[in-house]
PDB file of C-alpha atoms in Angstrom:
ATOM      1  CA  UNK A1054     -28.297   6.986  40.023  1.00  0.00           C
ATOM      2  CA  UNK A1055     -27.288   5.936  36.358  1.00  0.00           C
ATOM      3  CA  UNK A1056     -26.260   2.204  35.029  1.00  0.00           C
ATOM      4  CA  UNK A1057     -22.058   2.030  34.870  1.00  0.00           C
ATOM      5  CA  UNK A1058     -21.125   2.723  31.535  1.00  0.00           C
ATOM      6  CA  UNK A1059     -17.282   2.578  30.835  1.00  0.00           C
ATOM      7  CA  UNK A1060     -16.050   6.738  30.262  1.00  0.00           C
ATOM      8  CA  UNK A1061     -16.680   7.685  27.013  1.00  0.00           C
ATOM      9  CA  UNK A1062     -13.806   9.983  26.320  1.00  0.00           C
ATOM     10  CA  UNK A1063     -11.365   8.416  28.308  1.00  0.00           C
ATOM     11  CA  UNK A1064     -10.772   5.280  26.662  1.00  0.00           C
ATOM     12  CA  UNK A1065     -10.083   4.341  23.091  1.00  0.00           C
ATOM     13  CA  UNK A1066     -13.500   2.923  22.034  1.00  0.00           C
ATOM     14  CA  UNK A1067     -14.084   4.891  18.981  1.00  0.00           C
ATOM     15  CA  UNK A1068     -11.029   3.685  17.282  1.00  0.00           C
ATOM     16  CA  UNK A1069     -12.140   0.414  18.349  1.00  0.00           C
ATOM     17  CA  UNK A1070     -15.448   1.089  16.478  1.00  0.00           C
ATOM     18  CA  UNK A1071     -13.761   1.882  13.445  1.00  0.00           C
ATOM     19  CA  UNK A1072     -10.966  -0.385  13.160  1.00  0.00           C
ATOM     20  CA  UNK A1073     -13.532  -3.171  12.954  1.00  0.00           C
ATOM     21  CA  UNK A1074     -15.519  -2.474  10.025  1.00  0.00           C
ATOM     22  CA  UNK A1075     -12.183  -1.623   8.569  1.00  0.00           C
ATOM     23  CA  UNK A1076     -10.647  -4.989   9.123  1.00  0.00           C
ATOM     24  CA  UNK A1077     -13.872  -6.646   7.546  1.00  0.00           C
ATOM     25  CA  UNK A1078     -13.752  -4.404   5.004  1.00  0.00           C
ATOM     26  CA  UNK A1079     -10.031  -4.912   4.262  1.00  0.00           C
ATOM     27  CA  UNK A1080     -10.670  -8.957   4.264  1.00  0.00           C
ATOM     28  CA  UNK A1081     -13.836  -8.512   2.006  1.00  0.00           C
ATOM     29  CA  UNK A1082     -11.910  -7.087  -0.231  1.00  0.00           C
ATOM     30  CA  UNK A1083      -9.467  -9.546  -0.099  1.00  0.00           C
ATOM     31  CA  UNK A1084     -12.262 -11.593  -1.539  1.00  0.00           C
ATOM     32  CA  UNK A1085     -12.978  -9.740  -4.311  1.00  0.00           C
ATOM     33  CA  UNK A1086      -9.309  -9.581  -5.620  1.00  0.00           C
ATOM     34  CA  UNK A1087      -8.586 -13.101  -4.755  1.00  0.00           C
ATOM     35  CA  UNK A1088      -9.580 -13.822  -8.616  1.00  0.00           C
ATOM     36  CA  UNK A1089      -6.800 -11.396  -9.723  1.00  0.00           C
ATOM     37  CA  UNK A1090      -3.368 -11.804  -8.062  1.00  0.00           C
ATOM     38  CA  UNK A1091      -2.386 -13.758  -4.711  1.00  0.00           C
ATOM     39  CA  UNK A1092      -0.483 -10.501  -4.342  1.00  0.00           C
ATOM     40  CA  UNK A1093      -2.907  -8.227  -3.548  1.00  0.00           C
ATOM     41  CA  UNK A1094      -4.453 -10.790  -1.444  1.00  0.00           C
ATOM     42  CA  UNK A1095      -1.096 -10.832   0.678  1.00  0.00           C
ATOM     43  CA  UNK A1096      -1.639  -6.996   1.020  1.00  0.00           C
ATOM     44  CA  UNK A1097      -5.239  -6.914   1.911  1.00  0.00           C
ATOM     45  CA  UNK A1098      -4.801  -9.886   4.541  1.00  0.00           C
ATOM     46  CA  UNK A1099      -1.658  -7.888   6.022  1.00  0.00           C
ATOM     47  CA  UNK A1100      -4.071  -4.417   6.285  1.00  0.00           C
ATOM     48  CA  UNK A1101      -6.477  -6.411   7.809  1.00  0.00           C
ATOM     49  CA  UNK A1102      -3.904  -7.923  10.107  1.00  0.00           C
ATOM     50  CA  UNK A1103      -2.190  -4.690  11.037  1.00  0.00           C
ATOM     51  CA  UNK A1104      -6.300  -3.163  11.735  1.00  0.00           C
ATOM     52  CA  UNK A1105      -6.948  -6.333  13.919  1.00  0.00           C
ATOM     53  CA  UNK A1106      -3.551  -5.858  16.114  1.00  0.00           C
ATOM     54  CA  UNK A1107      -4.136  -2.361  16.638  1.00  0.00           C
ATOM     55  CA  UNK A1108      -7.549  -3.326  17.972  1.00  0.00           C
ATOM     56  CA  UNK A1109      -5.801  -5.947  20.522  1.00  0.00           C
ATOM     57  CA  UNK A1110      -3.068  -3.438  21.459  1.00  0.00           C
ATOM     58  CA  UNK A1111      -5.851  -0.359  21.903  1.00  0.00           C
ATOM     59  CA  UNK A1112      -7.650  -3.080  24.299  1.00  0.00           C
ATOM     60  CA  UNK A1113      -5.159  -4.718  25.798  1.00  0.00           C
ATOM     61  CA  UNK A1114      -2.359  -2.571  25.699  1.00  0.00           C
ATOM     62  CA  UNK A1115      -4.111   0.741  26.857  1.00  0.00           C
ATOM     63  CA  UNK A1116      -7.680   0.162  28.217  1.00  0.00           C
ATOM     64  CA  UNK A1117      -7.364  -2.593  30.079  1.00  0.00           C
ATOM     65  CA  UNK A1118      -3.789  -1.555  32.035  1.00  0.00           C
ATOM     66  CA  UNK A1119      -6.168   1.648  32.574  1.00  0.00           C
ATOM     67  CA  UNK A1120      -8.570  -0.341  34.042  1.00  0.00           C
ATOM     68  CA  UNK A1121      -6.483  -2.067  36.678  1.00  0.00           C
ATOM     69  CA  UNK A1122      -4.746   0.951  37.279  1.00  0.00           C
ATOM     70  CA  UNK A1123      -8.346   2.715  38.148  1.00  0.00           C
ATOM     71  CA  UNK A1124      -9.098  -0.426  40.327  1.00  0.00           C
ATOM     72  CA  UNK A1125     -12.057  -1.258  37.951  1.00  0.00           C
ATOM     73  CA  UNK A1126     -11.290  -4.969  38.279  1.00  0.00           C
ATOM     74  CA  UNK A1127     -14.646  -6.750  39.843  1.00  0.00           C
ATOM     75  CA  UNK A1128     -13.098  -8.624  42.020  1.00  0.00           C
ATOM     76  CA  UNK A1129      -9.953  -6.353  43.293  1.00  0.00           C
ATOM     77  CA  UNK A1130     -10.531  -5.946  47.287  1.00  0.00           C
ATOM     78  CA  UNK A1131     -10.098  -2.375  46.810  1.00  0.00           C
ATOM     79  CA  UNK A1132     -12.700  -1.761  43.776  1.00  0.00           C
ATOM     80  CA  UNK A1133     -13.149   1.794  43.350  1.00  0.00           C
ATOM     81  CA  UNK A1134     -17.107   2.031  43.226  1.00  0.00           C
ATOM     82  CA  UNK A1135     -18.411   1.770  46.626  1.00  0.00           C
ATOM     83  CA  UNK A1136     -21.749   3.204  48.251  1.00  0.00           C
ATOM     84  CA  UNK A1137     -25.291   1.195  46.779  1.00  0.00           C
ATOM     85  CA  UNK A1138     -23.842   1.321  42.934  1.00  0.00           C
ATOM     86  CA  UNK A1139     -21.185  -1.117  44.009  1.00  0.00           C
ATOM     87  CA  UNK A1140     -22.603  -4.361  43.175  1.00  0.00           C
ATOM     88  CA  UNK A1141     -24.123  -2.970  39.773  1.00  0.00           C
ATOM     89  CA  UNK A1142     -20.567  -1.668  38.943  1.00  0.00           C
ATOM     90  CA  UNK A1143     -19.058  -5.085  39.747  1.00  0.00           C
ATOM     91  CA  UNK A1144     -21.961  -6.953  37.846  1.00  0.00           C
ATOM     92  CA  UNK A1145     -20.847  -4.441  34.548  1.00  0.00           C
ATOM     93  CA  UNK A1146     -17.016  -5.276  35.404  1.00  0.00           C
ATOM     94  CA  UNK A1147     -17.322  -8.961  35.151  1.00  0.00           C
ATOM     95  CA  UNK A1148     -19.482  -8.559  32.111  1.00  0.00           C
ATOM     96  CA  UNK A1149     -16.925  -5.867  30.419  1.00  0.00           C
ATOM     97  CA  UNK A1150     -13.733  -8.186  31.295  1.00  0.00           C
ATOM     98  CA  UNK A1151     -15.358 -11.255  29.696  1.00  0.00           C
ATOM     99  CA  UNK A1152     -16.946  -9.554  27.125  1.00  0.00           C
ATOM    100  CA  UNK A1153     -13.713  -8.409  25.555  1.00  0.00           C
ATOM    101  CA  UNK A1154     -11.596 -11.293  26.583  1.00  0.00           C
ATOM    102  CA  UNK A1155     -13.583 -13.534  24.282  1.00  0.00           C
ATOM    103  CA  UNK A1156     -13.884 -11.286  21.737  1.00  0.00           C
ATOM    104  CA  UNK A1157      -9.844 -10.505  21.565  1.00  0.00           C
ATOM    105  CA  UNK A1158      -9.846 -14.346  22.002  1.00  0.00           C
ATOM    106  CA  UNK A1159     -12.035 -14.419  19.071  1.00  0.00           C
ATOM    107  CA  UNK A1160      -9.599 -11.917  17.442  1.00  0.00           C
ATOM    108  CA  UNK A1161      -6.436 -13.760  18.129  1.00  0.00           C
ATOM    109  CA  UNK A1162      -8.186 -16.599  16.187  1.00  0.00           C
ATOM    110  CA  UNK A1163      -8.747 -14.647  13.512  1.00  0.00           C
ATOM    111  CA  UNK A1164      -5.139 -13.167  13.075  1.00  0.00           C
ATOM    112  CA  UNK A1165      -3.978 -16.924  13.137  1.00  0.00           C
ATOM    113  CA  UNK A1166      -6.215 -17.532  10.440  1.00  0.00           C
ATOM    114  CA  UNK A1167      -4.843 -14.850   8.452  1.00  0.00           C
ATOM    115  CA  UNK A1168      -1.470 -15.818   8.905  1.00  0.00           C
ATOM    116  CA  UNK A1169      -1.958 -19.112   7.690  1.00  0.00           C
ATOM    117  CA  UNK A1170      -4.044 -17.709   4.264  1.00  0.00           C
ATOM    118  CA  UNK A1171      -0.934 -15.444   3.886  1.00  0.00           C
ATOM    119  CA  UNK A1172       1.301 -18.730   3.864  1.00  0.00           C
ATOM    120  CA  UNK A1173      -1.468 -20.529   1.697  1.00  0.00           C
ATOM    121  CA  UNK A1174      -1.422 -17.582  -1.016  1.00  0.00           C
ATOM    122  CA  UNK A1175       2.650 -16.762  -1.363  1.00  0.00           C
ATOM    123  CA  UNK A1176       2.482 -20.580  -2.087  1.00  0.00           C
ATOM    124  CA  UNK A1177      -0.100 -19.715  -4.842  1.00  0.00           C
ATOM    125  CA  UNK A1178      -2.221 -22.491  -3.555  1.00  0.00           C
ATOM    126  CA  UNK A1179      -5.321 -20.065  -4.639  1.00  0.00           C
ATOM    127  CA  UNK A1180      -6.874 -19.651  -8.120  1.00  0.00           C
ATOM    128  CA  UNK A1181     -10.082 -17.972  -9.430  1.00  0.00           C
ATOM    129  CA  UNK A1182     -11.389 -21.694  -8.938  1.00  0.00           C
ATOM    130  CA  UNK A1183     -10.298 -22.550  -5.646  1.00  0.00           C
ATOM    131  CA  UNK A1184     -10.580 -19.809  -3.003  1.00  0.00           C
ATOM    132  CA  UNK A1185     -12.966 -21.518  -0.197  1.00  0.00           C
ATOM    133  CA  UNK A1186     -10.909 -20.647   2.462  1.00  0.00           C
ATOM    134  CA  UNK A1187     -10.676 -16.946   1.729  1.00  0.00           C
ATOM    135  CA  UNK A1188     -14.198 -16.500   1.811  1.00  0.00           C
ATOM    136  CA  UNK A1189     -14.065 -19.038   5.217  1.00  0.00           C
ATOM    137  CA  UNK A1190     -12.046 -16.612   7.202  1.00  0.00           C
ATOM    138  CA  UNK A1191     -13.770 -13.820   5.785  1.00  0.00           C
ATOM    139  CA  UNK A1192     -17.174 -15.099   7.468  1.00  0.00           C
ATOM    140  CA  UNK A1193     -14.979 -15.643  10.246  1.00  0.00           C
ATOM    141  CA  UNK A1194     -14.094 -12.081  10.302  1.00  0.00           C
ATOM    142  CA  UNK A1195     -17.516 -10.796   9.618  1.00  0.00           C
ATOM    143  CA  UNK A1196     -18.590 -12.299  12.506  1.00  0.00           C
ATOM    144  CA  UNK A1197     -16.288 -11.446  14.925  1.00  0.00           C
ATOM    145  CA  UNK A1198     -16.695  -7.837  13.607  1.00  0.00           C
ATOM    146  CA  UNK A1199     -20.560  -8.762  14.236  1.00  0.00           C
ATOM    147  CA  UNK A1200     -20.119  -9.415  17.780  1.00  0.00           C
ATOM    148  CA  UNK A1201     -18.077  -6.374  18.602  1.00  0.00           C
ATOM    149  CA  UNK A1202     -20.457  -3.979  16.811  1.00  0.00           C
ATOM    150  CA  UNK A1203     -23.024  -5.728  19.399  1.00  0.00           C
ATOM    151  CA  UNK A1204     -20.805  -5.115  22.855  1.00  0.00           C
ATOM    152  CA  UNK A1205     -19.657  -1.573  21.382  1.00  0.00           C
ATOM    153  CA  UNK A1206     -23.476  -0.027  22.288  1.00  0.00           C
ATOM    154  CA  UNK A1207     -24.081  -2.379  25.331  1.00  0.00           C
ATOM    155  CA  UNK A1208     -20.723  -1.647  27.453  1.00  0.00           C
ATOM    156  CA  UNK A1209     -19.894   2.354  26.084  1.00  0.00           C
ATOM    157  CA  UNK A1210     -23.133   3.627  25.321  1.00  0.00           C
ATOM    158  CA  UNK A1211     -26.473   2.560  27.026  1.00  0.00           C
ATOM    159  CA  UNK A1212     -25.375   2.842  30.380  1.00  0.00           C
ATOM    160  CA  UNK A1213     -24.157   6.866  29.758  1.00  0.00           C
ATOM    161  CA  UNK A1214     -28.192   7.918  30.532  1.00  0.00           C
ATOM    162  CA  UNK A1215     -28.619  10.857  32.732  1.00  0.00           C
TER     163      UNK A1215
ATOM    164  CA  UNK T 207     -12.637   2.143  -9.666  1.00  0.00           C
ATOM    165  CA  UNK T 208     -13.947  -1.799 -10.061  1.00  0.00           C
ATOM    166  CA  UNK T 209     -18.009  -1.620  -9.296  1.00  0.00           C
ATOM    167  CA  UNK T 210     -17.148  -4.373  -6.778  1.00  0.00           C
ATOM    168  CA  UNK T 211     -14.647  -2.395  -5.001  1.00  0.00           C
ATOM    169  CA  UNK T 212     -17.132   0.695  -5.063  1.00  0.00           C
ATOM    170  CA  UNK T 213     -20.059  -1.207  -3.296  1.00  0.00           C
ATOM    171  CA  UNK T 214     -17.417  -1.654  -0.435  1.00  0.00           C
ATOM    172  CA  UNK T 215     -16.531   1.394  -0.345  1.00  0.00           C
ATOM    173  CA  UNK T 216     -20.413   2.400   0.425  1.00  0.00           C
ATOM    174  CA  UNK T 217     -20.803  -0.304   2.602  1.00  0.00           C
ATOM    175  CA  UNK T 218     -17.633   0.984   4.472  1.00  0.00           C
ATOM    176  CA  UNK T 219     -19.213   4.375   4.293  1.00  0.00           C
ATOM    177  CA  UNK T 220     -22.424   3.467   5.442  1.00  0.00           C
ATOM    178  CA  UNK T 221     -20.855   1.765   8.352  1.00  0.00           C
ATOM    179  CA  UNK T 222     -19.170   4.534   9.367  1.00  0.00           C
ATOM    180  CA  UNK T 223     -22.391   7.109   9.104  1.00  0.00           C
ATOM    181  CA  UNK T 224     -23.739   4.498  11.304  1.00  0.00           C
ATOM    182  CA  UNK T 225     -21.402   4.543  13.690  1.00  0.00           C
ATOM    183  CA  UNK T 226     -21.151   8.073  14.038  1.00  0.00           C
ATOM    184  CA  UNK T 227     -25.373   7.921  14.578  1.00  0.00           C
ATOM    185  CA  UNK T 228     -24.674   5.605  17.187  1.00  0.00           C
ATOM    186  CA  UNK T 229     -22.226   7.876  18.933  1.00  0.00           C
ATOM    187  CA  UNK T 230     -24.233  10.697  18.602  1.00  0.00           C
ATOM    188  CA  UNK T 231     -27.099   9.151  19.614  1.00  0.00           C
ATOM    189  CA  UNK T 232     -25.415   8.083  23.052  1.00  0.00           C
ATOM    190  CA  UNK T 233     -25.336  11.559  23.989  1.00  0.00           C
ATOM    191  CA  UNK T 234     -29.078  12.473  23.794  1.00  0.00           C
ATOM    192  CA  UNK T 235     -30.790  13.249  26.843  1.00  0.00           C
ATOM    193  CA  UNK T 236     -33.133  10.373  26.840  1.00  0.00           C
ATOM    194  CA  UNK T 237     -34.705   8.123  30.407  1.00  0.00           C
ATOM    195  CA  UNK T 238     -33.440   5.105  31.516  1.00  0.00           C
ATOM    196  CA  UNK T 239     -36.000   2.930  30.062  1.00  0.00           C
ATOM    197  CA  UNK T 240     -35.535   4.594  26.639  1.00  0.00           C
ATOM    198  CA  UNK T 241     -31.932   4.052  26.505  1.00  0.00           C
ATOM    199  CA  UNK T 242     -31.558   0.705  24.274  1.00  0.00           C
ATOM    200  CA  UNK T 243     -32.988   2.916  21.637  1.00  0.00           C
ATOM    201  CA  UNK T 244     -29.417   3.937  21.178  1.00  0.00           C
ATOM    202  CA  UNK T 245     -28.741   0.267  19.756  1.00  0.00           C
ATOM    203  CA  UNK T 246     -30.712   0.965  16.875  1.00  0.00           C
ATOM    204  CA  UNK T 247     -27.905   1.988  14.361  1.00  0.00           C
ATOM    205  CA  UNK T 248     -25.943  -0.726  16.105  1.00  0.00           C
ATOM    206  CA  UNK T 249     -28.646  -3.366  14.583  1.00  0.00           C
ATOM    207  CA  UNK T 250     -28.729  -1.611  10.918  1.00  0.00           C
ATOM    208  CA  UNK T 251     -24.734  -1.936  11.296  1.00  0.00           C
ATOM    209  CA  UNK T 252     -25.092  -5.568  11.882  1.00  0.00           C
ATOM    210  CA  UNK T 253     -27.537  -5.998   8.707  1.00  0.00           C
ATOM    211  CA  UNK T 254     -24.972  -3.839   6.752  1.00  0.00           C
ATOM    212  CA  UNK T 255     -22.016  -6.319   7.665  1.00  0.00           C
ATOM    213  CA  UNK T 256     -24.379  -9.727   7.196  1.00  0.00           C
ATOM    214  CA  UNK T 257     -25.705  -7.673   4.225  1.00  0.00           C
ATOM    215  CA  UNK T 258     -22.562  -6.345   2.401  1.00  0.00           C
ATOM    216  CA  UNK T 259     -19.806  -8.095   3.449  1.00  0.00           C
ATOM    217  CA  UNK T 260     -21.034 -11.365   3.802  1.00  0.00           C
ATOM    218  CA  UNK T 261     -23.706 -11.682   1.204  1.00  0.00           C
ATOM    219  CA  UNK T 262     -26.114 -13.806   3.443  1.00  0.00           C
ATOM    220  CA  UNK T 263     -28.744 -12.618   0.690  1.00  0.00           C
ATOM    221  CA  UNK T 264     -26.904 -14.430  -1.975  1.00  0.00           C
ATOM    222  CA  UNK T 265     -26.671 -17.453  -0.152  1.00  0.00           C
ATOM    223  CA  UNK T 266     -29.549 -20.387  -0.175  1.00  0.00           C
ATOM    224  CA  UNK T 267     -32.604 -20.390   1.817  1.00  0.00           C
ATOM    225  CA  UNK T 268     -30.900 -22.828   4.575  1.00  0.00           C
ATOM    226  CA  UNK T 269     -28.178 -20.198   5.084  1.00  0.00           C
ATOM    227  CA  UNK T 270     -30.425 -17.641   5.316  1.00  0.00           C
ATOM    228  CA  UNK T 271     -32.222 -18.852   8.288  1.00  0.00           C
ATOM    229  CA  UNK T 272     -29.055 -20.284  10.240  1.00  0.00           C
ATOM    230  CA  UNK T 273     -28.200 -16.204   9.882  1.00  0.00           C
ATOM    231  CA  UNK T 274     -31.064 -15.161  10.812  1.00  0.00           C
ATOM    232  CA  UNK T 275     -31.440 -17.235  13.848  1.00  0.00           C
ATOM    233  CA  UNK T 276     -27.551 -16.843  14.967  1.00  0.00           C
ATOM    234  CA  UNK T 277     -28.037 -13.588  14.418  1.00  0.00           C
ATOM    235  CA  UNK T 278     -31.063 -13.962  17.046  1.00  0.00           C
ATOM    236  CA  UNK T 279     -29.739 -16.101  19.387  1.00  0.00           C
ATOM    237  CA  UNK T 280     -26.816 -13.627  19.593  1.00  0.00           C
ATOM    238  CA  UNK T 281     -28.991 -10.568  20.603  1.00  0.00           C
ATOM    239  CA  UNK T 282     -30.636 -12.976  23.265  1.00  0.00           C
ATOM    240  CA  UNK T 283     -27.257 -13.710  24.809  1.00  0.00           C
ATOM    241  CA  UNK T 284     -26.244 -10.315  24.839  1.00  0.00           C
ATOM    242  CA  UNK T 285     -29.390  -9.070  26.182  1.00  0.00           C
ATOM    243  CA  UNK T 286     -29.962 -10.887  28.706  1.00  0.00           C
ATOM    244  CA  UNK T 287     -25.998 -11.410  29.728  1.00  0.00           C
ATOM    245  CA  UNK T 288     -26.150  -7.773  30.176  1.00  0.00           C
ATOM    246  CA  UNK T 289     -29.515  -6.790  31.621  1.00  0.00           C
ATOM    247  CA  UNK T 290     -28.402  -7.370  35.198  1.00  0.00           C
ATOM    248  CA  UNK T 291     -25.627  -5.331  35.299  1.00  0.00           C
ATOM    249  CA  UNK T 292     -27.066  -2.503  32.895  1.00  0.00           C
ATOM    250  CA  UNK T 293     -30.188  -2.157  35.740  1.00  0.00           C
ATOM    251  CA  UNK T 294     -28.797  -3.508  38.942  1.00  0.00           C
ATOM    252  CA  UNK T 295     -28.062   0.317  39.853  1.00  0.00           C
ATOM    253  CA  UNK T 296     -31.660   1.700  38.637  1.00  0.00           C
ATOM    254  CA  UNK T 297     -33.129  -1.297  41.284  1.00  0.00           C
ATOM    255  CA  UNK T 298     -31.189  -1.335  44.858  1.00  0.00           C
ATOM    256  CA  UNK T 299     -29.955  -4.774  46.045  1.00  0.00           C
ATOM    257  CA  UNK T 300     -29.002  -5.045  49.137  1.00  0.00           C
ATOM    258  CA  UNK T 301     -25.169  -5.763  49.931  1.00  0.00           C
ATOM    259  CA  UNK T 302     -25.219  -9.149  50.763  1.00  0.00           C
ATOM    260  CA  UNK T 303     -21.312  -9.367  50.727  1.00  0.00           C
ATOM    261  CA  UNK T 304     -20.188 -11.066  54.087  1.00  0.00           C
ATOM    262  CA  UNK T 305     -17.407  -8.385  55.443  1.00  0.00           C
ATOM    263  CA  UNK T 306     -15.251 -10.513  57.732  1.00  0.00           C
TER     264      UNK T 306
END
């Protein structure tokens, strides 16, 4: 009998995988140009925006709905895994579902905080001398992309042993 | 190409080689017990992003170690959030569920 793991082909997880690094490498860079033009720091904080709400819609919008639609929800009466894996399976569940909730709460956060950077910088409130909050949200991002790159192994890949 | 934008382009890169590792590394035929092993590029990923993205070297000797142990304290949470529900299948429990 082998730990739940959530199916590796059938969801969207790779792109998931991806799209994070991306978006903290779109926002670094955003850092790095900040001392040029408040331009290009619009269009790096709108990539990373775009990477960040494909990563909700991916979760949200496909995996999850999947999810429900498998009856993978721990606490549905009519959960799919039954037998003496059952209560492991609804353990890994409960852990999955809160697991990504915070982090696309996390995310949500983050897209806010771009938003409001975007709205700082076409108001050319940003300067080679003042740029604090544009290396702020970029920690912010860092971190989030941190966490994820922590769940990633832990819900899709240590539990696929034989 | 800017040198600045070149080191993120490697540090991208390097993510992504990572990543792959990772994936590949899921599908190797190894027990149970040796199965957090997989984590391992998962951990050089997360000292590539503290690393390269957000410069935690470059930072004071206070910053350092508020990394270092969130960084930690993180792993702990994780680990030990998870390590019910990754072995509650390799040790039986007993359905204590009341069916009415």
């Amino acid at each position: 009998m082998r730990a739940p793991a959530k199916p590796i082909f059938r969801s969207v997880h790779s792109t998931h995988s991806f799209s994070s690094p991306a978006a903290s490498y779109t926002r670094w860079a955003c850092y790095s140009f900040a001392k040029a033009t408040s331009r290009r720091l619009i269009r790096c904080c709108v990539v990373t925006l775009v990477l960040g709400l494909i990563f909700l819609a991916l979760k949200f919008g496909v995996e999850w709905p999947e999810d429900f639609a498998h009856h993978l929800f721990p606490t549905a009466p009519n959960f799919k895994i039954t037998g003496p894996s059952e209560g492991g399976a609804r353990l890994f569940f409960i852990f999955y579902f809160i697991g990504t909730a915070l982090h696309g709460v996390h995310m949500v956060v983050g897209i806010g905080l771009l938003l409001w950077l975007i709205r700082r910088a076409r108001r050319g409130e940003f300067s080679p001398s003042y740029h604090t909050p544009v290396t702020v949200v970029g920690l912010y991002w860092s971190f989030v992309d941190i966490v994820w790159l922590t769940l990633y192994p832990l819900i899709y890949l240590i539990g696929r042993g034989r | 190409m800017k040198p600045g934008m070149m080191r993120l382009l490697l540090v991208w890169g390097l993510l992504i080689l990572l990543g792959g590792t990772e994936f590949a590394a899921s599908y190797l035929p190894l027990e149970r017990s040796w199965r957090p092993l997989v984590m391992i590029p998962g951990v050089l990923m997360v000292l590539v992003v503290a690393i390269g993205f957000m410069e935690v070297k470059k930072g004071p000797v206070i910053v350092r170690a508020f990394a270092v142990a969130a960084m930690f304290w993180l792993f702990v949470l994780l680990a030990l959030g998870s390590a019910d529900p990754l072995t509650r299948t390799n040790y039986y429990v007993p359905d204590t569920h009341v069916k009415c």
